[in-house]
mmCIF file of C-alpha atoms in Angstrom:
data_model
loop_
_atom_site.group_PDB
_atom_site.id
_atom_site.type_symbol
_atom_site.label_atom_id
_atom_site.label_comp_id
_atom_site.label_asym_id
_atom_site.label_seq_id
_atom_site.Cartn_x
_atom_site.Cartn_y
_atom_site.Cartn_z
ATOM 1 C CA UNK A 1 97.344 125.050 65.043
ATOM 2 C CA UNK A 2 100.842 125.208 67.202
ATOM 3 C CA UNK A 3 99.167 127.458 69.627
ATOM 4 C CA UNK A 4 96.354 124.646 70.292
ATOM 5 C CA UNK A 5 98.939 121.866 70.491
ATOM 6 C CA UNK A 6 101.355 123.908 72.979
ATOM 7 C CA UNK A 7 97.596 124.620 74.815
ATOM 8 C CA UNK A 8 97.458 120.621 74.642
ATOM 9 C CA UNK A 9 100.933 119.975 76.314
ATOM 10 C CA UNK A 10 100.669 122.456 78.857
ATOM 11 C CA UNK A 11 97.109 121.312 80.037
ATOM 12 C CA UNK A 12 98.421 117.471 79.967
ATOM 13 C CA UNK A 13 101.809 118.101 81.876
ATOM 14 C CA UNK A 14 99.821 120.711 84.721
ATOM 15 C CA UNK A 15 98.473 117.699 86.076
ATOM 16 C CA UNK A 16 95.454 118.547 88.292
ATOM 17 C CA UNK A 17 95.176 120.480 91.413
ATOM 18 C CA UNK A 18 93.601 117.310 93.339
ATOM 19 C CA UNK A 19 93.323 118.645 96.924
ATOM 20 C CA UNK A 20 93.850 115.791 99.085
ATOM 21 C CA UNK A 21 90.937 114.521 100.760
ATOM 22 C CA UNK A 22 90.593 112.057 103.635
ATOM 23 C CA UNK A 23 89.100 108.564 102.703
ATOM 24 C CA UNK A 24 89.678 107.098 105.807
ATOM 25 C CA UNK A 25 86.594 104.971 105.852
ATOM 26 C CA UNK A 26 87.430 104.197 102.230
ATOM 27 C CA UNK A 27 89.766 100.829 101.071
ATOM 28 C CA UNK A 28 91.003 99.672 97.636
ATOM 29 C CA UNK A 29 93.344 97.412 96.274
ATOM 30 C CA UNK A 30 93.628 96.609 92.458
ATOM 31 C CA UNK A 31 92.708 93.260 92.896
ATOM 32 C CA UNK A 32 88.898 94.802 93.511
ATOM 33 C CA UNK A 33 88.246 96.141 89.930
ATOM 34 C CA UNK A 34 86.189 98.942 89.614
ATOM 35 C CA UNK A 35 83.137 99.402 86.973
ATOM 36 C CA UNK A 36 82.919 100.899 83.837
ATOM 37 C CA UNK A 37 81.582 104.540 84.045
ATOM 38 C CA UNK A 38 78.978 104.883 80.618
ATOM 39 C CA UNK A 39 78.503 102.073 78.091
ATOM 40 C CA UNK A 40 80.925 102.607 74.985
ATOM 41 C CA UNK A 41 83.751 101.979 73.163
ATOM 42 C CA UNK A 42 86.952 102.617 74.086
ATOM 43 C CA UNK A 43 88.448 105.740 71.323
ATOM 44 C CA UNK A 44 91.533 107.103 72.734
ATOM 45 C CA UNK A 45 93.726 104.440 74.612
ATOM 46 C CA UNK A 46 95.654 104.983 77.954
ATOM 47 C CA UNK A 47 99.791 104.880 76.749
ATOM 48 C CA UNK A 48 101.499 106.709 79.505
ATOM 49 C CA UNK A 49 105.000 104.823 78.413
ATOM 50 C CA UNK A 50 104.360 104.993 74.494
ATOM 51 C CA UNK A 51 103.456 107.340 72.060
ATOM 52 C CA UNK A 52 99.813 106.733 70.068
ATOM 53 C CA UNK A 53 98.098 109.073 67.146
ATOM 54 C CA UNK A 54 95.944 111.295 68.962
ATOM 55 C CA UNK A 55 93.399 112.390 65.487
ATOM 56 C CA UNK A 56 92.228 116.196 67.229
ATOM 57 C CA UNK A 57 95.819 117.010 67.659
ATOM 58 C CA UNK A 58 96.987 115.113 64.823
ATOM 59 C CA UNK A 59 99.966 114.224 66.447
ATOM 60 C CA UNK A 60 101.977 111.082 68.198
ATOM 61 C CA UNK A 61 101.930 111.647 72.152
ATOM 62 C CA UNK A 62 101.179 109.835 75.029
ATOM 63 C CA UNK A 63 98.000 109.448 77.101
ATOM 64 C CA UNK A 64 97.683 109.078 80.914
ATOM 65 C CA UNK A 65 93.617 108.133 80.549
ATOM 66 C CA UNK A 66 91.508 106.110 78.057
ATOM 67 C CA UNK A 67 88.549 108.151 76.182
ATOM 68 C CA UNK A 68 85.144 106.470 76.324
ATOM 69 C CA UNK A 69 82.345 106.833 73.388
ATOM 70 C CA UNK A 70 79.417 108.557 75.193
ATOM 71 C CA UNK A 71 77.086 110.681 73.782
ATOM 72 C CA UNK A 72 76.120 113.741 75.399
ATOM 73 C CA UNK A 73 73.589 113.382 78.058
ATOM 74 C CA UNK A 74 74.485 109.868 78.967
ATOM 75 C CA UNK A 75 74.597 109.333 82.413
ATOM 76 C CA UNK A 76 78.620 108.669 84.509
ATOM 77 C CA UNK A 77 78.139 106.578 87.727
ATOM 78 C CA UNK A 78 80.594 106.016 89.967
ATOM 79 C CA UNK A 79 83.251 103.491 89.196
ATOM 80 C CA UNK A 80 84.126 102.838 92.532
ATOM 81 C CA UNK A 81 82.798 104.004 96.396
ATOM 82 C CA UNK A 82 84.691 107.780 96.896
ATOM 83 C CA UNK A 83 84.654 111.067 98.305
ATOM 84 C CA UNK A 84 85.201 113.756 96.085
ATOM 85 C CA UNK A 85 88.146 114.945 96.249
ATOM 86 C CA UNK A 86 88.159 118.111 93.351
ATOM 87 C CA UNK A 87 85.504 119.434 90.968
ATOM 88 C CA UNK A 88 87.531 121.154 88.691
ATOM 89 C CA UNK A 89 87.400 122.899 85.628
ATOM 90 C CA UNK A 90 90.096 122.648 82.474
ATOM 91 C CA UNK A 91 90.933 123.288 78.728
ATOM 92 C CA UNK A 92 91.490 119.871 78.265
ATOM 93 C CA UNK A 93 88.504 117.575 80.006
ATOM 94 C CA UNK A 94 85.949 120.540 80.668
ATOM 95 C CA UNK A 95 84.120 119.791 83.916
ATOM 96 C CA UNK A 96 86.031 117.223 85.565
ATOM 97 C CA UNK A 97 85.341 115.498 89.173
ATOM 98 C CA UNK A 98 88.147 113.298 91.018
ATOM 99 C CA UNK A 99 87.038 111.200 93.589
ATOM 100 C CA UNK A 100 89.899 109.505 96.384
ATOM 101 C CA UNK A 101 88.386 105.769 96.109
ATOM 102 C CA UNK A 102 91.437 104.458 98.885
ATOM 103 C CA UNK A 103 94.630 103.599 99.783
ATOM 104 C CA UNK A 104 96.039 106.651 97.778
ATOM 105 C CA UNK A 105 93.894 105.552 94.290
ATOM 106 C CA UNK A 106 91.842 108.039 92.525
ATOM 107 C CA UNK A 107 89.401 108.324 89.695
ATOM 108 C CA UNK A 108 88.976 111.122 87.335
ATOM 109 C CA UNK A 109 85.932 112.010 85.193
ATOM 110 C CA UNK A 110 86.371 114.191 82.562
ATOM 111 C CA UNK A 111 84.254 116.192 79.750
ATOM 112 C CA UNK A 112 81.124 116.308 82.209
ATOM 113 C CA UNK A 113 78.292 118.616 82.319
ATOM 114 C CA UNK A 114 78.353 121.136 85.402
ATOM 115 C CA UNK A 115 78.637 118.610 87.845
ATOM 116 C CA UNK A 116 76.680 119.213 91.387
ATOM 117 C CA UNK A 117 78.812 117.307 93.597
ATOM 118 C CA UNK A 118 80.904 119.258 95.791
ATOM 119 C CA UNK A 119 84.266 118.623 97.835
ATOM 120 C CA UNK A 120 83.418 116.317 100.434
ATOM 121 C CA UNK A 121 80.722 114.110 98.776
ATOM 122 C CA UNK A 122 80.511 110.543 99.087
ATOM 123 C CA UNK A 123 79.590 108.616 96.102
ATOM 124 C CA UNK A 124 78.647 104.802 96.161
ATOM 125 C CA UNK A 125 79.924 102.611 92.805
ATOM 126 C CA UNK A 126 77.175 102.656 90.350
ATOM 127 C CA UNK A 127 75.537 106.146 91.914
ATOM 128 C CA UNK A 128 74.942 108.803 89.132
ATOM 129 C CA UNK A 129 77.926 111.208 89.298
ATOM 130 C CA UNK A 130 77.035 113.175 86.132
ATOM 131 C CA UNK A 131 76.307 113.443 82.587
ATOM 132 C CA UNK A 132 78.525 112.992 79.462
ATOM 133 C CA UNK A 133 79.042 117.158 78.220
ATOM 134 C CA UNK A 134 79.306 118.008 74.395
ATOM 135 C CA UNK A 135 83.449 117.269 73.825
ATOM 136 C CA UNK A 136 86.003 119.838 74.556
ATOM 137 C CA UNK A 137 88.427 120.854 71.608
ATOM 138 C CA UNK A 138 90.703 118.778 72.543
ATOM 139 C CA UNK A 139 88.880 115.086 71.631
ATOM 140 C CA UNK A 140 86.929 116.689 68.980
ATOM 141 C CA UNK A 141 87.358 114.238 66.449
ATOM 142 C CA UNK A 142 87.093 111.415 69.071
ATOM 143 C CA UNK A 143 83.243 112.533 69.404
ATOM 144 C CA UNK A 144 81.578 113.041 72.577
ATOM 145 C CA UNK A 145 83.381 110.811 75.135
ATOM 146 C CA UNK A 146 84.373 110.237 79.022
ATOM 147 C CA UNK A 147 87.808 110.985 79.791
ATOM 148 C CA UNK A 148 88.564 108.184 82.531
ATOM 149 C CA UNK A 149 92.138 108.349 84.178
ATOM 150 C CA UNK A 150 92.942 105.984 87.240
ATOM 151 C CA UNK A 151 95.829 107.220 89.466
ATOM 152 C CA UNK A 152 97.703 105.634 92.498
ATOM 153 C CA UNK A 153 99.078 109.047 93.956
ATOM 154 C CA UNK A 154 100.940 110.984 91.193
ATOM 155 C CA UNK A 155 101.345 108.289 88.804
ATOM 156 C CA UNK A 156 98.487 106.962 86.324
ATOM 157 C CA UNK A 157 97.353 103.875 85.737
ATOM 158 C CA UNK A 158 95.672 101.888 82.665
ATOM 159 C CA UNK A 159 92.025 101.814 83.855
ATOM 160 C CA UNK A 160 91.395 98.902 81.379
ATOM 161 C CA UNK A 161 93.585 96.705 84.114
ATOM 162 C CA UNK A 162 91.023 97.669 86.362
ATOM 163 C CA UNK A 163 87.679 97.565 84.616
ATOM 164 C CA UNK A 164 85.234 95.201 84.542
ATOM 165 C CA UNK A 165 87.407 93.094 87.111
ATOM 166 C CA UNK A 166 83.653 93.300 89.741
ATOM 167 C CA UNK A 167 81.907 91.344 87.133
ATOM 168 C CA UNK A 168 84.766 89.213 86.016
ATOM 169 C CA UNK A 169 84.883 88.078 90.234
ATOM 170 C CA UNK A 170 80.989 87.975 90.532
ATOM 171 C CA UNK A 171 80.882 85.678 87.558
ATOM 172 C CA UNK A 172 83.718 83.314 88.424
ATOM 173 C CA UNK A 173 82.154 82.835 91.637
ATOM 174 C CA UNK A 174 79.026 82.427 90.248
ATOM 175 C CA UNK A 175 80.387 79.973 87.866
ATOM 176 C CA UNK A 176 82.091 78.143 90.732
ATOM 177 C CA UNK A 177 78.835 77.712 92.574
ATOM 178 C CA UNK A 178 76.968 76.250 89.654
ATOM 179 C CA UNK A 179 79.624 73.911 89.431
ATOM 180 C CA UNK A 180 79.359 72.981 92.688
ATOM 181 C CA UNK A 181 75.649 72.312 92.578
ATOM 182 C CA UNK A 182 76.223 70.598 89.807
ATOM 183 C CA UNK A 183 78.649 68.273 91.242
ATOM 184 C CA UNK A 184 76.415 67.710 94.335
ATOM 185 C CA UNK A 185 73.117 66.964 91.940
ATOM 186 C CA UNK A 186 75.618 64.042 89.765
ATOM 187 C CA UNK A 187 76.509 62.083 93.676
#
């Protein structure tokens, strides 16, 4: 058991090998959201400043990425417009494929089946990126999941302050335009 814990901490603090790619054409602020990835609940929570009880390594650590319920098979789509940036193999997420989404932000996808995207690849938000992979020993009690970390250069990010922020704006201006038919219809 120490040996798969030290494993644990060494994979988490090597960071990735991300080779820089250029998303010129690409633009992102936070204020844009992004979508979720699979349908599911979050099981592992992002705490890059606090420590939380991760159950596979039955231990109090932190966690730069949240873990999404998925069961294998289920198809990822792109959270966000990207080029890929690294497809990557690692002890801790299994296949994993980082995509540079602008402005210095990146998205990473973890415990994926063999992924066919290569370096270079543009993907469009909502495009089929991959499918969920049977869970790597390190989530194994979490069940099959998507490991989903958000970064603005070297420093993470809590996805959750970026999910689900499209539909939030679609439906507020949706909601705004009702109104305002409505208001017209009452004159």
């Amino acid at each position: 058991a120490p040996e798969f814990v030290d494993e644990a901490q060494a994979a988490s603090s090597a960071g990735s090998s991300v080779e820089q790619k250029d998303a010129v054409d690409l633009f992102f602020e936070e204020g844009m959201g992004i979508l979720w990835p699979v349908d599911g609940n979050v099981v592992l929570n992002y705490s890059a400043d606090h420590l939380i009880y991760h159950p596979t390594l039955d231990q109090f650590r932190t966690h730069d990425a949240i873990a999404i319920s998925a069961t294998a098979g289920t198809e990822v789509v792109a959270a966000a417009d990207g080029v890929v940036a690294s497809v990557e193999e690692s002890v801790q997420t299994g296949v994993t494929v980082t995509t540079a989404i602008g402005n210095d932000y990146y998205l990473v996808y973890g415990q994926l089946e063999d992924s066919e995207l290569k370096i270079g690849d543009s993907v469009s938000q909502g495009e089929v990126i991959g499918k969920i992979a049977k869970v790597s020993r390190f989530y194994s009690k979490e069940g099959d999941n998507l490991y989903f970390q958000v970064r603005c250069g070297e420093e993470t990010l809590n996805p959750m302050s970026l999910l689900g922020r499209v539909w939030e704006t679609e439906d507020v201006a949706e909601n705004e335009a009702m109104s305002e038919e409505g208001q017209v219809s009452e004159d």
